[in-house]
PDB file of C-alpha atoms in Angstrom:
ATOM      1  CA  MET A 292     -99.335  79.856  65.594  1.00 40.00           C
ATOM      2  CA  ARG A 293     -98.654  83.793  65.664  1.00 42.00           C
ATOM      3  CA  GLY A 294    -102.776  84.050  64.666  1.00 40.00           C
ATOM      4  CA  SER A 295    -103.286  81.216  67.530  1.00 40.00           C
ATOM      5  CA  ILE A 296    -102.110  84.045  69.541  1.00 40.00           C
ATOM      6  CA  HIS A 297    -104.550  86.443  68.273  1.00 40.00           C
ATOM      7  CA  ILE A 298    -107.547  85.643  67.929  1.00 40.00           C
ATOM      8  CA  PHE A 299    -107.031  83.798  71.951  1.00 43.00           C
ATOM      9  CA  ARG A 300    -106.171  87.827  72.602  1.00 44.00           C
ATOM     10  CA  VAL A 301    -109.327  89.011  71.149  1.00 43.00           C
ATOM     11  CA  TRP A 302    -110.983  86.037  72.559  1.00 42.00           C
ATOM     12  CA  ALA A 303    -109.388  87.216  76.085  1.00 46.00           C
ATOM     13  CA  ASN A 304    -110.139  91.501  75.316  1.00 46.00           C
ATOM     14  CA  VAL A 305    -113.994  90.188  75.060  1.00 46.00           C
ATOM     15  CA  ASN A 306    -114.714  87.655  77.418  1.00 49.00           C
ATOM     16  CA  TYR A 307    -113.436  89.795  80.302  1.00 48.00           C
ATOM     17  CA  PRO A 308    -112.095  92.816  81.290  1.00 49.00           C
ATOM     18  CA  TYR A 309    -108.435  94.718  80.135  1.00 47.00           C
ATOM     19  CA  ASN A 310    -107.656  96.274  83.002  1.00 49.00           C
ATOM     20  CA  ALA A 311    -108.043  92.198  84.217  1.00 50.00           C
ATOM     21  CA  LEU A 312    -105.781  91.183  81.244  1.00 49.00           C
ATOM     22  CA  VAL A 313    -103.529  94.274  82.511  1.00 49.00           C
ATOM     23  CA  LYS A 314    -103.435  92.812  85.662  1.00 52.00           C
ATOM     24  CA  ASN A 315    -103.427  89.190  85.948  1.00 54.00           C
ATOM     25  CA  GLY A 316    -101.587  88.852  82.501  1.00 55.00           C
ATOM     26  CA  LEU A 317    -102.944  86.807  79.196  1.00 54.00           C
ATOM     27  CA  ILE A 318    -100.964  84.125  80.228  1.00 55.00           C
ATOM     28  CA  HIS A 319    -102.617  83.197  83.869  1.00 53.00           C
ATOM     29  CA  ILE A 320    -106.106  84.376  82.509  1.00 58.00           C
ATOM     30  CA  ILE A 321    -104.673  81.874  79.650  1.00 61.00           C
ATOM     31  CA  VAL A 322    -103.792  78.787  82.480  1.00 60.00           C
ATOM     32  CA  VAL A 323    -107.002  79.677  84.697  1.00 67.00           C
ATOM     33  CA  VAL A 324    -109.287  79.471  81.370  1.00 73.00           C
ATOM     34  CA  MET A 325    -107.532  75.752  80.763  1.00 82.00           C
ATOM     35  CA  GLU A 326    -108.278  74.572  84.232  1.00 85.00           C
ATOM     36  CA  ASN A 327    -111.706  75.338  85.187  1.00 87.00           C
ATOM     37  CA  GLU A 328    -112.312  73.781  81.975  1.00 90.00           C
ATOM     38  CA  LEU A 329    -110.152  70.330  82.684  1.00 92.00           C
ATOM     39  CA  ARG A 330    -111.626  70.785  86.244  1.00 93.00           C
ATOM     40  CA  LYS A 331    -115.664  70.380  85.589  1.00 94.00           C
ATOM     41  CA  ILE A 332    -114.461  67.717  82.758  1.00 95.00           C
ATOM     42  CA  LEU A 333    -113.077  65.938  85.785  1.00 97.00           C
ATOM     43  CA  LEU A 334    -115.916  66.558  87.955  1.00 97.00           C
ATOM     44  CA  GLU A 335    -118.732  65.759  85.486  1.00 97.00           C
ATOM     45  CA  THR A 336    -116.916  62.305  84.345  1.00 97.00           C
ATOM     46  CA  ALA A 337    -116.518  61.842  88.159  1.00 98.00           C
ATOM     47  CA  ALA A 338    -120.523  61.976  88.338  1.00 98.00           C
ATOM     48  CA  ALA A 339    -121.277  60.492  85.382  1.00 98.00           C
ATOM     49  CA  PHE A 340    -119.136  57.302  86.650  1.00 98.00           C
ATOM     50  CA  ALA A 341    -120.610  57.021  89.433  1.00 98.00           C
ATOM     51  CA  SER A 342    -123.874  57.261  88.619  1.00 97.00           C
ATOM     52  CA  ALA A 343    -123.403  54.462  85.558  1.00 97.00           C
ATOM     53  CA  SER A 344    -121.231  52.984  88.630  1.00 97.00           C
ATOM     54  CA  ASP A 345    -123.919  53.538  91.111  1.00 96.00           C
ATOM     55  CA  CYS A 346    -121.420  54.086  94.017  1.00 97.00           C
ATOM     56  CA  ALA A 347    -121.057  57.819  95.215  1.00 97.00           C
ATOM     57  CA  VAL A 348    -118.490  60.452  93.967  1.00 97.00           C
ATOM     58  CA  SER A 349    -116.246  59.788  97.139  1.00 97.00           C
ATOM     59  CA  THR A 350    -116.326  56.103  95.846  1.00 97.00           C
ATOM     60  CA  VAL A 351    -114.711  57.162  92.148  1.00 98.00           C
ATOM     61  CA  ALA A 352    -112.270  59.092  94.414  1.00 97.00           C
ATOM     62  CA  ARG A 353    -110.707  56.571  96.377  1.00 97.00           C
ATOM     63  CA  ARG A 354    -111.161  53.282  93.687  1.00 97.00           C
ATOM     64  CA  ALA A 355    -109.462  56.471  91.475  1.00 97.00           C
ATOM     65  CA  LYS A 356    -107.303  58.110  93.493  1.00 96.00           C
ATOM     66  CA  SER A 357    -107.252  56.373  96.564  1.00 96.00           C
ATOM     67  CA  ASP A 358    -108.435  59.160  97.544  1.00 96.00           C
ATOM     68  CA  PRO A 359    -112.061  59.751  98.933  1.00 96.00           C
ATOM     69  CA  ASN A 360    -112.067  63.468  98.709  1.00 97.00           C
ATOM     70  CA  PHE A 361    -110.450  64.648  95.558  1.00 97.00           C
ATOM     71  CA  PHE A 362    -113.264  65.462  93.946  1.00 97.00           C
ATOM     72  CA  SER A 363    -114.653  67.271  96.487  1.00 96.00           C
ATOM     73  CA  ARG A 364    -111.282  69.292  97.379  1.00 96.00           C
ATOM     74  CA  LEU A 365    -111.015  70.114  93.600  1.00 94.00           C
ATOM     75  CA  ALA A 366    -115.050  71.837  92.972  1.00 94.00           C
ATOM     76  CA  ASN A 367    -112.339  74.290  95.272  1.00 93.00           C
ATOM     77  CA  PRO A 368    -111.514  76.706  92.521  1.00 89.00           C
ATOM     78  CA  GLU A 369    -108.647  77.710  95.176  1.00 89.00           C
ATOM     79  CA  ASN A 370    -107.211  73.877  95.020  1.00 90.00           C
ATOM     80  CA  SER A 371    -104.906  73.129  91.995  1.00 88.00           C
ATOM     81  CA  PHE A 372    -104.301  69.916  89.664  1.00 89.00           C
ATOM     82  CA  THR A 373    -101.992  68.858  86.984  1.00 89.00           C
ATOM     83  CA  ALA A 374    -102.583  67.770  83.812  1.00 89.00           C
ATOM     84  CA  ARG A 375    -100.525  64.911  85.019  1.00 92.00           C
ATOM     85  CA  THR A 376    -103.262  64.310  87.842  1.00 95.00           C
ATOM     86  CA  PHE A 377    -106.121  65.198  84.780  1.00 95.00           C
ATOM     87  CA  ASP A 378    -104.920  62.486  82.730  1.00 95.00           C
ATOM     88  CA  GLN A 379    -104.869  59.786  85.285  1.00 96.00           C
ATOM     89  CA  VAL A 380    -107.924  60.063  85.973  1.00 97.00           C
ATOM     90  CA  MET A 381    -109.374  60.086  83.226  1.00 96.00           C
ATOM     91  CA  ARG A 382    -107.380  56.851  82.109  1.00 96.00           C
ATOM     92  CA  TRP A 383    -108.925  55.453  84.489  1.00 97.00           C
ATOM     93  CA  CYS A 384    -111.615  55.776  83.936  1.00 97.00           C
ATOM     94  CA  ALA A 385    -111.712  55.378  80.346  1.00 96.00           C
ATOM     95  CA  ASP A 386    -110.373  51.598  81.241  1.00 96.00           C
ATOM     96  CA  ASN A 387    -113.448  50.819  83.831  1.00 96.00           C
ATOM     97  CA  TRP A 388    -116.263  52.667  82.804  1.00 96.00           C
ATOM     98  CA  PRO A 389    -119.255  49.783  83.737  1.00 95.00           C
ATOM     99  CA  GLU A 390    -120.108  48.189  80.309  1.00 92.00           C
ATOM    100  CA  GLY A 391    -122.949  48.884  77.956  1.00 93.00           C
ATOM    101  CA  LYS A 392    -123.211  52.902  79.968  1.00 95.00           C
ATOM    102  CA  GLN A 393    -122.872  55.775  78.188  1.00 95.00           C
ATOM    103  CA  LEU A 394    -119.574  57.762  78.432  1.00 96.00           C
ATOM    104  CA  PRO A 395    -119.516  61.117  78.751  1.00 96.00           C
ATOM    105  CA  LEU A 396    -118.526  63.580  76.496  1.00 96.00           C
ATOM    106  CA  GLY A 397    -115.531  65.172  78.456  1.00 95.00           C
ATOM    107  CA  LEU A 398    -114.293  61.273  78.517  1.00 96.00           C
ATOM    108  CA  MET A 399    -115.123  60.577  74.951  1.00 95.00           C
ATOM    109  CA  LYS A 400    -113.459  64.076  73.261  1.00 95.00           C
ATOM    110  CA  TRP A 401    -109.905  63.320  75.694  1.00 94.00           C
ATOM    111  CA  MET A 402    -110.144  59.501  74.460  1.00 95.00           C
ATOM    112  CA  ALA A 403    -110.405  60.565  70.767  1.00 95.00           C
ATOM    113  CA  GLU A 404    -107.569  63.217  71.655  1.00 93.00           C
ATOM    114  CA  ILE A 405    -104.718  61.426  73.165  1.00 91.00           C
ATOM    115  CA  GLY A 406    -105.752  58.223  70.756  1.00 93.00           C
ATOM    116  CA  TYR A 407    -106.903  55.525  73.320  1.00 90.00           C
ATOM    117  CA  GLN A 408    -108.155  51.744  72.751  1.00 86.00           C
ATOM    118  CA  ARG A 409    -109.355  50.419  75.977  1.00 79.00           C
ATOM    119  CA  PRO A 410    -107.579  47.575  77.130  1.00 74.00           C
ATOM    120  CA  GLU A 411    -108.616  43.852  75.426  1.00 71.00           C
ATOM    121  CA  VAL A 412    -110.194  41.852  79.502  1.00 60.00           C
ATOM    122  CA  ALA A 413    -109.035  38.509  79.136  1.00 56.00           C
ATOM    123  CA  GLU A 414    -111.210  35.726  79.340  1.00 55.00           C
TER     124      GLU A 414
END
């Protein structure tokens, strides 16, 4: 574990100015980097779902979160969200993905990481 933290420190020093690390602290940067990556995955997944379903992103937001403005608010980096919200939206997208349509890479990675299995559809 210690080695991975050291590698991240080297990565952070290369990608962020030293004064940003001193001012914000390493933990703050880790959280911001992770949140921005998860935000990007959610927004890309929502856009891909909307395209695959031939509907608006606000429709996806209404169906997934009962909030048509969820993704428009999420696009603002000043707004935060939880890991639980990330997983809920990704699970909803995986459960409801249109048959025969290509899954986006972010959703496929999430599914592989958690060992997701799509529920069997009763006929």
